[in-house]
Amino acid sequence: MAKKITLPASMEFYQDNTKLKWIILVVSVLISFGSIYYTNVLVEQLKEREKQQVVLFAKALEYTLVNDDGNIVFITDEILFKNKSIPVIWLTKDNEYQYVNIEMNETWSEERKNAFLRMQVEEMKDSFDPIEIVLRDDSTGEIFGKQYVYYKNSFLLTQLIAFPYIQLSVLAIFGFISYLAFNYSRTAEQNQVWVGLAKETAHQLGTPLSSLMAWVEVLRDDPEIKNKGIVDELDKDIRKLTIVTERFSSIGSTPVLKDENVNQLINNVVGYLQPRVSSKINFEVYTLSETIQARVHAPLFEWVIENLCKNAVDAMGSSGTIAIKILRGSDHKVFIDISDTGKGIPKALIANVFRPGFTTKKRGWGLGLALAKRIIEMYHEGKIFVKSSEENQGTTFRVELKSA
Ligand SMILES: Nc1ncnc2c1ncn2[C@@H]1O[C@H](COP(=O)(O)OP(=O)(O)O)[C@@H](O)[C@H]1O
Ligand SMILES: [Mg+2]
């Protein structure tokens, strides 16, 4: 049975966000369909009207062909020439093409014009059945010929059919650009907060730290305290605090990358973490060569590895194995795979783990991986991702760096 995951309050904001996105999506789809449907209704009405016009046109044509009385002028002027929008082609009984509202290049030869008209007729046949004109002698009732009137949608109607699609595309492009712009400004704002907070923290830690260092020196000179090992312990903690300060100040500025021995840096982190976690947690470091170099900023890179290892420890509870593999890839790349034997990440949540504020822990801040991503992607131009994760089996994170 699937385990129920209760998400802490800090995650609600993501769920609300997705809900809002769904609402916007559904509303946009409804508006799109509504507007396409409504235009279709208009198009159908207009089509019907155009058809009636062509039928009238055909009747008038028939009349002029059969009769030659005084009404003809009225009919030709009022009906035949009044049609200024619907393209119509008809074939006289001598098999000659006649047309209205067809754009014809007058410089073409007669042959070319006919070929063009034939093509048009084929096209028209596909959209509407032609209207038949029966030529019948009025007095005898004898049929002396048949003609066909072909037509297609007027330009106006064609435009109207395309209109909602064009309009919706323009709106979609506009929406997309606004979304990008909005996202960009939001990211820029978030960046400022990150950087500002980090700088401020480093700055504030600096003063008490230097005074602590001075105090340690004073204590070192005190014969009573000197031999109790206290000073050395204090010194270690101060060194750790100095590293933390350095990390914060590096993330607030553009750190300079150097060629570093990755094994060395990872061993530093493992050496620091091992005594601080349960003794039932094993750290294993595998490497193909002792001298794999990468371009990194050591304090920030160590921070990333530390965060990944701490998450691994959290995922495993009291016992398990953290395996760190340092690999050299093609294309001047270095891979660092950190695997644990912990509870794994549910498939649905993998996409969220790097988001700031995402955590499944009671006391979590959800900033560890967000920070790691920022450090690897922005400062090292590398990659960090969940390589694999299996529930109750374990997770592997991969960091990709450029080698020296
Ligand atoms: N190795 C891992 N195994 C299982 N889940 C993990 C692992 N690493 C990260 N996660 C998940 O990603 C979330 C975010 O991690 P992180 O950004 O470090 O924040 P935090 O550790 O404060 O929760 C964690 O709460 C956890 O659900
Ligand atoms: Mg963490």
Coordinates of C-alpha atoms and ligand atoms in Angstrom, one line a residue:
M1 CA 0.0 0.0 0.0
A2 CA 1.3 3.5 -0.8
K3 CA 2.5 5.4 2.1
K4 CA 0.6 8.6 2.8
I5 CA 2.8 11.6 2.6
T6 CA 1.8 14.6 4.6
L7 CA 3.2 17.7 3.2
P8 CA 4.2 20.5 5.5
A9 CA 2.6 24.0 5.4
S10 CA 5.5 25.4 3.4
M11 CA 4.4 23.2 0.4
E12 CA 0.9 24.4 0.2
F13 CA 2.0 27.3 -1.8
Y14 CA 3.1 25.0 -4.6
Q15 CA -0.2 23.2 -4.6
D16 CA -2.1 26.4 -4.7
N17 CA 0.1 27.5 -7.5
T18 CA -0.6 24.4 -9.6
K19 CA -4.4 24.8 -8.9
L20 CA -4.2 28.4 -10.2
K21 CA -2.4 27.2 -13.3
W22 CA -5.1 24.6 -13.9
I23 CA -7.8 27.1 -13.5
I24 CA -6.1 29.5 -16.0
L25 CA -5.6 26.6 -18.4
V26 CA -9.2 25.5 -18.3
V27 CA -10.5 29.0 -18.6
S28 CA -8.3 29.7 -21.6
V29 CA -9.4 26.5 -23.3
L30 CA -13.1 27.3 -22.7
I31 CA -12.6 30.8 -24.1
S32 CA -10.8 29.4 -27.1
F33 CA -13.5 26.8 -27.8
G34 CA -16.2 29.4 -27.2
S35 CA -14.7 31.9 -29.6
I36 CA -14.1 29.2 -32.3
Y37 CA -17.6 27.9 -31.8
Y38 CA -19.2 31.3 -32.1
T39 CA -17.2 32.2 -35.2
N40 CA -18.3 28.9 -36.7
V41 CA -21.9 29.7 -36.2
L42 CA -21.3 33.1 -37.9
V43 CA -19.4 31.3 -40.7
E44 CA -22.3 28.8 -41.3
Q45 CA -24.8 31.6 -41.5
L46 CA -22.7 33.6 -43.9
K47 CA -22.1 30.5 -46.0
E48 CA -25.8 29.9 -46.3
R49 CA -26.3 33.5 -47.4
E50 CA -23.5 33.3 -49.9
K51 CA -25.0 30.1 -51.3
Q52 CA -28.4 31.8 -51.7
Q53 CA -26.6 34.6 -53.5
V54 CA -25.0 32.2 -55.9
V55 CA -28.3 30.5 -56.5
L56 CA -29.8 33.8 -57.4
F57 CA -26.8 34.6 -59.5
A58 CA -27.3 31.3 -61.4
K59 CA -31.0 32.0 -61.9
A60 CA -30.3 35.5 -63.2
L61 CA -27.7 34.0 -65.5
E62 CA -30.1 31.4 -66.8
Y63 CA -32.7 34.1 -67.4
T64 CA -30.3 36.2 -69.4
L65 CA -29.3 33.2 -71.5
V66 CA -32.8 32.1 -72.2
N67 CA -34.6 35.4 -72.6
D68 CA -33.7 38.5 -74.4
D69 CA -36.3 41.0 -73.2
G70 CA -36.0 44.4 -71.6
N71 CA -35.6 42.9 -68.1
I72 CA -32.1 41.8 -68.9
V73 CA -30.5 45.2 -68.2
F74 CA -32.1 45.1 -64.7
I75 CA -31.0 41.6 -64.1
T76 CA -27.4 42.1 -65.2
D77 CA -27.0 45.4 -63.4
E78 CA -28.8 44.5 -60.2
I79 CA -27.9 40.9 -59.7
L80 CA -25.0 39.7 -61.8
F81 CA -22.8 42.8 -61.4
K82 CA -23.9 43.3 -57.8
N83 CA -21.9 40.2 -56.7
K84 CA -18.6 41.8 -55.8
S85 CA -17.4 39.3 -53.3
I86 CA -18.1 35.7 -54.1
P87 CA -15.8 34.1 -56.7
V88 CA -17.9 32.4 -59.4
I89 CA -16.9 30.6 -62.5
W90 CA -19.2 29.2 -65.1
L91 CA -18.9 27.3 -68.3
T92 CA -20.9 28.5 -71.3
K93 CA -22.4 26.0 -73.5
D94 CA -19.5 26.5 -75.9
N95 CA -17.2 25.3 -73.2
E96 CA -15.8 28.7 -72.5
Y97 CA -14.9 29.9 -69.0
Q98 CA -16.5 33.1 -67.6
Y99 CA -15.8 34.4 -64.2
V100 CA -16.4 37.1 -61.6
N101 CA -14.4 38.1 -58.5
I102 CA -11.4 36.0 -59.5
E103 CA -8.1 37.7 -59.5
M104 CA -6.7 37.2 -63.0
N105 CA -3.3 38.3 -64.3
E106 CA -4.3 40.1 -67.5
T107 CA -0.9 39.7 -69.0
W108 CA -1.2 35.9 -69.1
S109 CA -1.9 34.1 -72.4
E110 CA -5.4 32.8 -73.1
E111 CA -4.1 29.3 -72.5
R112 CA -2.6 30.0 -69.2
K113 CA -5.8 31.8 -68.0
N114 CA -7.8 28.8 -68.9
A115 CA -5.5 26.5 -67.1
F116 CA -5.7 28.7 -64.1
L117 CA -9.5 28.7 -64.2
R118 CA -9.6 25.0 -64.6
M119 CA -7.6 24.7 -61.5
Q120 CA -9.9 27.1 -59.7
V121 CA -12.9 25.0 -60.8
E122 CA -11.4 21.8 -59.4
E123 CA -10.8 23.6 -56.1
M124 CA -14.4 24.9 -56.1
K125 CA -15.8 21.5 -56.9
D126 CA -14.1 20.2 -53.7
S127 CA -15.9 22.7 -51.5
F128 CA -19.4 23.0 -53.0
D129 CA -21.5 21.2 -55.5
P130 CA -21.9 23.3 -58.7
I131 CA -25.3 24.8 -59.5
E132 CA -26.9 23.5 -62.7
I133 CA -28.4 25.9 -65.2
V134 CA -30.8 24.2 -67.7
L135 CA -31.1 26.1 -70.9
R136 CA -34.7 25.6 -72.2
D137 CA -36.4 27.2 -75.1
D138 CA -39.3 29.2 -73.7
S139 CA -41.7 28.5 -76.5
T140 CA -41.0 24.9 -77.3
G141 CA -39.8 23.7 -73.9
E142 CA -36.9 22.0 -75.6
I143 CA -33.6 21.8 -73.6
F144 CA -30.8 23.1 -75.7
G145 CA -27.9 23.0 -73.3
K146 CA -26.6 22.9 -69.7
Q147 CA -24.3 25.1 -67.8
Y148 CA -22.6 24.8 -64.4
V149 CA -21.9 27.5 -62.0
Y150 CA -19.0 26.9 -59.6
Y151 CA -18.3 29.1 -56.6
K152 CA -16.3 29.2 -53.4
N153 CA -16.2 31.1 -50.2
S154 CA -15.7 34.9 -50.5
F155 CA -12.5 36.3 -49.2
L156 CA -14.4 37.8 -46.3
L157 CA -15.7 34.4 -45.3
T158 CA -12.2 32.8 -45.6
Q159 CA -10.8 35.5 -43.4
L160 CA -13.6 35.0 -40.9
I161 CA -12.8 31.2 -40.7
A162 CA -9.1 31.9 -40.0
F163 CA -9.8 34.8 -37.7
P164 CA -10.3 33.1 -34.3
Y165 CA -7.1 31.0 -34.9
I166 CA -5.1 34.0 -35.7
Q167 CA -6.5 35.9 -32.8
L168 CA -5.9 33.1 -30.3
S169 CA -2.4 32.6 -31.6
V170 CA -1.6 36.2 -31.1
L171 CA -3.1 36.1 -27.6
A172 CA -1.2 32.9 -26.8
I173 CA 2.1 34.5 -27.9
F174 CA 1.3 37.6 -25.9
G175 CA 0.5 35.5 -22.8
F176 CA 3.6 33.4 -23.2
I177 CA 5.8 36.5 -23.4
S178 CA 4.1 38.1 -20.4
Y179 CA 4.6 34.9 -18.5
L180 CA 8.4 34.9 -19.3
A181 CA 8.7 38.5 -18.4
F182 CA 6.9 38.0 -15.1
N183 CA 8.9 34.9 -14.3
Y184 CA 12.2 36.7 -15.1
S185 CA 11.5 39.6 -12.8
R186 CA 10.4 37.3 -10.1
T187 CA 13.6 35.2 -10.4
A188 CA 15.7 38.4 -10.4
E189 CA 14.0 39.5 -7.2
Q190 CA 14.6 36.1 -5.6
N191 CA 18.2 36.3 -6.6
Q192 CA 18.6 39.6 -4.9
V193 CA 17.1 38.2 -1.7
W194 CA 19.4 35.2 -1.7
V195 CA 22.5 37.2 -2.4
G196 CA 21.7 40.0 0.0
L197 CA 20.8 37.6 2.9
A198 CA 24.0 35.6 2.3
K199 CA 26.2 38.7 2.3
E200 CA 24.5 40.1 5.3
T201 CA 25.0 36.9 7.3
A202 CA 28.6 36.6 6.4
H203 CA 29.1 40.2 7.4
Q204 CA 27.4 39.8 10.7
L205 CA 29.2 36.6 11.6
G206 CA 32.6 38.2 10.8
T207 CA 32.8 40.5 13.8
P208 CA 32.1 38.0 16.6
L209 CA 34.3 35.5 14.8
S210 CA 37.4 37.6 14.9
S211 CA 36.8 38.4 18.5
L212 CA 36.4 34.7 19.3
M213 CA 39.7 34.0 17.6
A214 CA 41.4 36.6 19.7
W215 CA 39.8 35.0 22.8
V216 CA 41.1 31.6 21.9
E217 CA 44.6 33.1 21.8
V218 CA 44.1 34.6 25.2
L219 CA 42.9 31.2 26.6
R220 CA 45.9 29.4 25.0
D221 CA 48.1 31.5 27.2
D222 CA 46.3 30.6 30.4
P223 CA 48.2 27.8 32.0
E224 CA 45.1 26.5 33.8
I225 CA 43.1 25.9 30.7
K226 CA 45.9 25.2 28.3
N227 CA 46.3 21.5 28.9
K228 CA 42.6 20.5 29.0
G229 CA 42.1 20.3 25.2
I230 CA 39.4 22.8 25.4
V231 CA 41.3 25.3 23.3
D232 CA 41.8 22.8 20.5
E233 CA 38.1 22.0 20.5
L234 CA 37.2 25.7 20.5
D235 CA 39.6 26.2 17.7
K236 CA 38.0 23.5 15.6
D237 CA 34.6 25.0 16.0
I238 CA 35.8 28.4 15.2
R239 CA 37.4 27.0 12.0
K240 CA 34.1 25.5 11.1
L241 CA 32.4 28.8 11.7
T242 CA 35.0 30.5 9.5
I243 CA 34.2 28.1 6.7
V244 CA 30.5 28.8 7.1
T245 CA 31.1 32.5 6.9
E246 CA 33.3 32.0 3.9
R247 CA 30.5 30.0 2.2
F248 CA 28.0 32.8 2.8
S249 CA 30.3 35.5 1.6
S250 CA 31.2 33.5 -1.5
I251 CA 27.6 32.9 -2.5
G252 CA 27.0 36.7 -2.2
S253 CA 29.8 37.4 -4.7
T254 CA 31.0 35.8 -7.9
P255 CA 33.3 33.1 -6.7
V256 CA 36.6 32.4 -8.5
L257 CA 37.0 28.8 -9.8
K258 CA 40.3 27.0 -9.4
D259 CA 41.6 23.6 -10.4
E260 CA 41.1 21.4 -7.4
N261 CA 41.5 17.8 -6.5
V262 CA 37.9 16.5 -6.2
N263 CA 39.0 13.5 -4.1
Q264 CA 40.6 15.7 -1.6
L265 CA 37.6 18.0 -1.2
I266 CA 35.2 15.0 -0.8
N267 CA 37.5 13.4 1.7
N268 CA 37.4 16.7 3.7
V269 CA 33.6 16.6 3.8
V270 CA 33.5 12.9 4.7
G271 CA 36.1 13.4 7.3
Y272 CA 34.1 16.2 8.8
L273 CA 30.7 14.4 8.7
Q274 CA 31.6 10.9 9.7
P275 CA 32.3 11.6 13.4
R276 CA 29.1 13.6 13.5
V277 CA 26.6 11.0 12.4
S278 CA 25.5 7.6 13.7
S279 CA 28.4 5.1 13.7
K280 CA 26.1 2.7 11.8
I281 CA 26.3 4.9 8.7
N282 CA 29.1 3.9 6.4
F283 CA 30.8 6.3 4.0
E284 CA 32.4 4.8 1.0
V285 CA 34.4 6.8 -1.5
Y286 CA 35.2 5.2 -4.9
T287 CA 37.5 6.8 -7.4
L288 CA 39.3 5.6 -10.5
S289 CA 42.2 7.8 -9.9
E290 CA 43.5 9.8 -7.0
T291 CA 44.0 12.9 -9.1
I292 CA 40.7 13.9 -10.6
Q293 CA 40.7 17.6 -11.0
A294 CA 37.8 19.9 -11.6
R295 CA 37.3 23.6 -11.8
V296 CA 35.5 24.5 -8.6
H297 CA 35.2 26.9 -5.7
A298 CA 36.3 24.7 -2.9
P299 CA 34.2 26.1 0.0
L300 CA 31.0 26.2 -2.1
F301 CA 31.6 22.8 -3.6
E302 CA 32.1 21.2 -0.2
W303 CA 28.9 22.8 0.9
V304 CA 27.0 21.0 -1.9
I305 CA 28.6 17.7 -1.1
E306 CA 27.8 18.2 2.6
N307 CA 24.2 19.0 1.8
L308 CA 23.8 16.0 -0.3
C309 CA 25.4 13.8 2.3
K310 CA 23.2 15.2 5.1
N311 CA 20.1 14.6 3.0
A312 CA 21.3 11.0 2.5
V313 CA 21.8 10.6 6.2
D314 CA 18.3 12.0 6.9
A315 CA 16.8 9.6 4.3
M316 CA 18.4 6.6 5.9
G317 CA 17.5 7.0 9.6
S318 CA 20.0 5.3 11.9
S319 CA 21.9 3.0 9.6
G320 CA 23.0 2.6 6.0
T321 CA 25.6 3.3 3.4
I322 CA 26.5 6.5 1.5
A323 CA 28.6 5.6 -1.6
I324 CA 30.3 8.5 -3.3
K325 CA 31.7 7.7 -6.8
I326 CA 34.0 10.1 -8.6
L327 CA 34.1 9.4 -12.3
R328 CA 35.7 11.0 -15.3
G329 CA 33.4 11.4 -18.2
S330 CA 34.0 12.2 -21.8
D331 CA 34.0 15.9 -23.0
H332 CA 36.1 17.1 -20.0
K333 CA 33.5 16.2 -17.5
V334 CA 33.7 15.0 -13.9
F335 CA 30.7 13.1 -12.3
I336 CA 30.2 12.8 -8.7
D337 CA 27.4 10.2 -7.8
I338 CA 26.2 10.2 -4.3
S339 CA 24.0 7.2 -3.5
D340 CA 22.3 6.3 -0.3
T341 CA 20.3 3.3 0.9
G342 CA 17.5 5.4 2.3
K343 CA 13.8 5.7 1.8
G344 CA 14.0 7.1 -1.8
I345 CA 11.9 9.9 -3.3
P346 CA 8.4 9.2 -4.6
K347 CA 8.4 9.6 -8.4
A348 CA 5.8 12.4 -8.2
L349 CA 8.0 14.5 -6.0
I350 CA 11.3 14.2 -7.8
A351 CA 10.5 17.2 -9.9
N352 CA 10.1 19.3 -6.8
V353 CA 13.1 18.5 -4.7
F354 CA 15.2 21.4 -6.0
R355 CA 12.6 24.0 -5.4
P356 CA 13.3 26.5 -2.6
G357 CA 11.0 25.7 0.3
F358 CA 10.3 22.1 -0.7
T359 CA 10.8 19.8 2.2
T360 CA 9.2 16.7 3.6
K361 CA 10.9 17.0 7.0
K362 CA 9.4 18.4 10.1
R363 CA 12.3 20.6 10.8
G364 CA 13.4 21.1 7.2
W365 CA 13.8 24.4 5.4
G366 CA 13.9 23.0 2.0
L367 CA 16.8 25.2 1.0
G368 CA 19.6 22.6 0.9
L369 CA 19.0 21.4 -2.6
A370 CA 17.9 24.7 -3.9
L371 CA 21.2 26.1 -2.8
A372 CA 23.2 23.2 -4.2
K373 CA 21.5 23.7 -7.5
R374 CA 22.3 27.3 -7.5
I375 CA 25.9 26.7 -6.6
I376 CA 26.4 24.0 -9.2
E377 CA 24.5 25.6 -12.1
M378 CA 25.2 29.3 -11.6
Y379 CA 28.7 29.3 -10.2
H380 CA 30.1 26.2 -11.7
E381 CA 28.1 25.9 -14.9
G382 CA 27.6 22.3 -14.1
K383 CA 24.5 20.1 -13.5
I384 CA 22.9 18.5 -10.5
F385 CA 20.0 16.1 -10.7
V386 CA 18.4 13.0 -9.3
K387 CA 20.0 10.2 -11.3
S388 CA 17.8 7.5 -9.9
S389 CA 15.6 6.9 -6.9
E390 CA 13.7 3.8 -5.8
E391 CA 11.3 3.9 -2.9
N392 CA 12.8 2.1 0.1
Q393 CA 15.9 1.2 -1.9
G394 CA 17.8 4.5 -2.1
T395 CA 18.6 7.6 -4.2
T396 CA 21.5 8.7 -6.3
F397 CA 22.2 12.3 -6.9
R398 CA 24.6 13.2 -9.7
V399 CA 26.8 16.4 -9.8
E400 CA 28.4 17.1 -13.2
L401 CA 31.4 19.5 -13.3
K402 CA 33.9 20.6 -15.9
S403 CA 37.3 19.0 -15.4
A404 CA 40.4 21.1 -15.4
Ligands
LIG1 N1 18.8 11.5 -0.6 C1 17.5 11.7 -0.4 N2 16.6 10.7 -0.2 C2 15.3 10.9 -0.1 N3 14.7 12.2 -0.2 C3 15.5 13.2 -0.4 C4 17.0 13.1 -0.5 N4 17.5 14.3 -0.7 C5 16.5 15.1 -0.7 N5 15.3 14.5 -0.5 C6 14.0 15.2 -0.4 O1 14.1 16.5 -0.9 C7 13.6 17.4 0.1 C8 14.4 18.7 0.0 O2 15.7 18.6 0.4 P1 16.5 19.9 0.9 O3 16.4 20.9 -0.2 O4 17.9 19.5 1.3 O5 15.7 20.4 2.1 P2 15.5 19.8 3.6 O6 16.7 18.8 3.8 O7 15.6 21.0 4.5 O8 14.2 19.1 3.6 C9 13.8 16.7 1.4 O9 12.9 17.1 2.3 C10 13.5 15.2 1.0 O10 12.1 15.0 0.9
MG2 MG 18.7 19.1 3.3

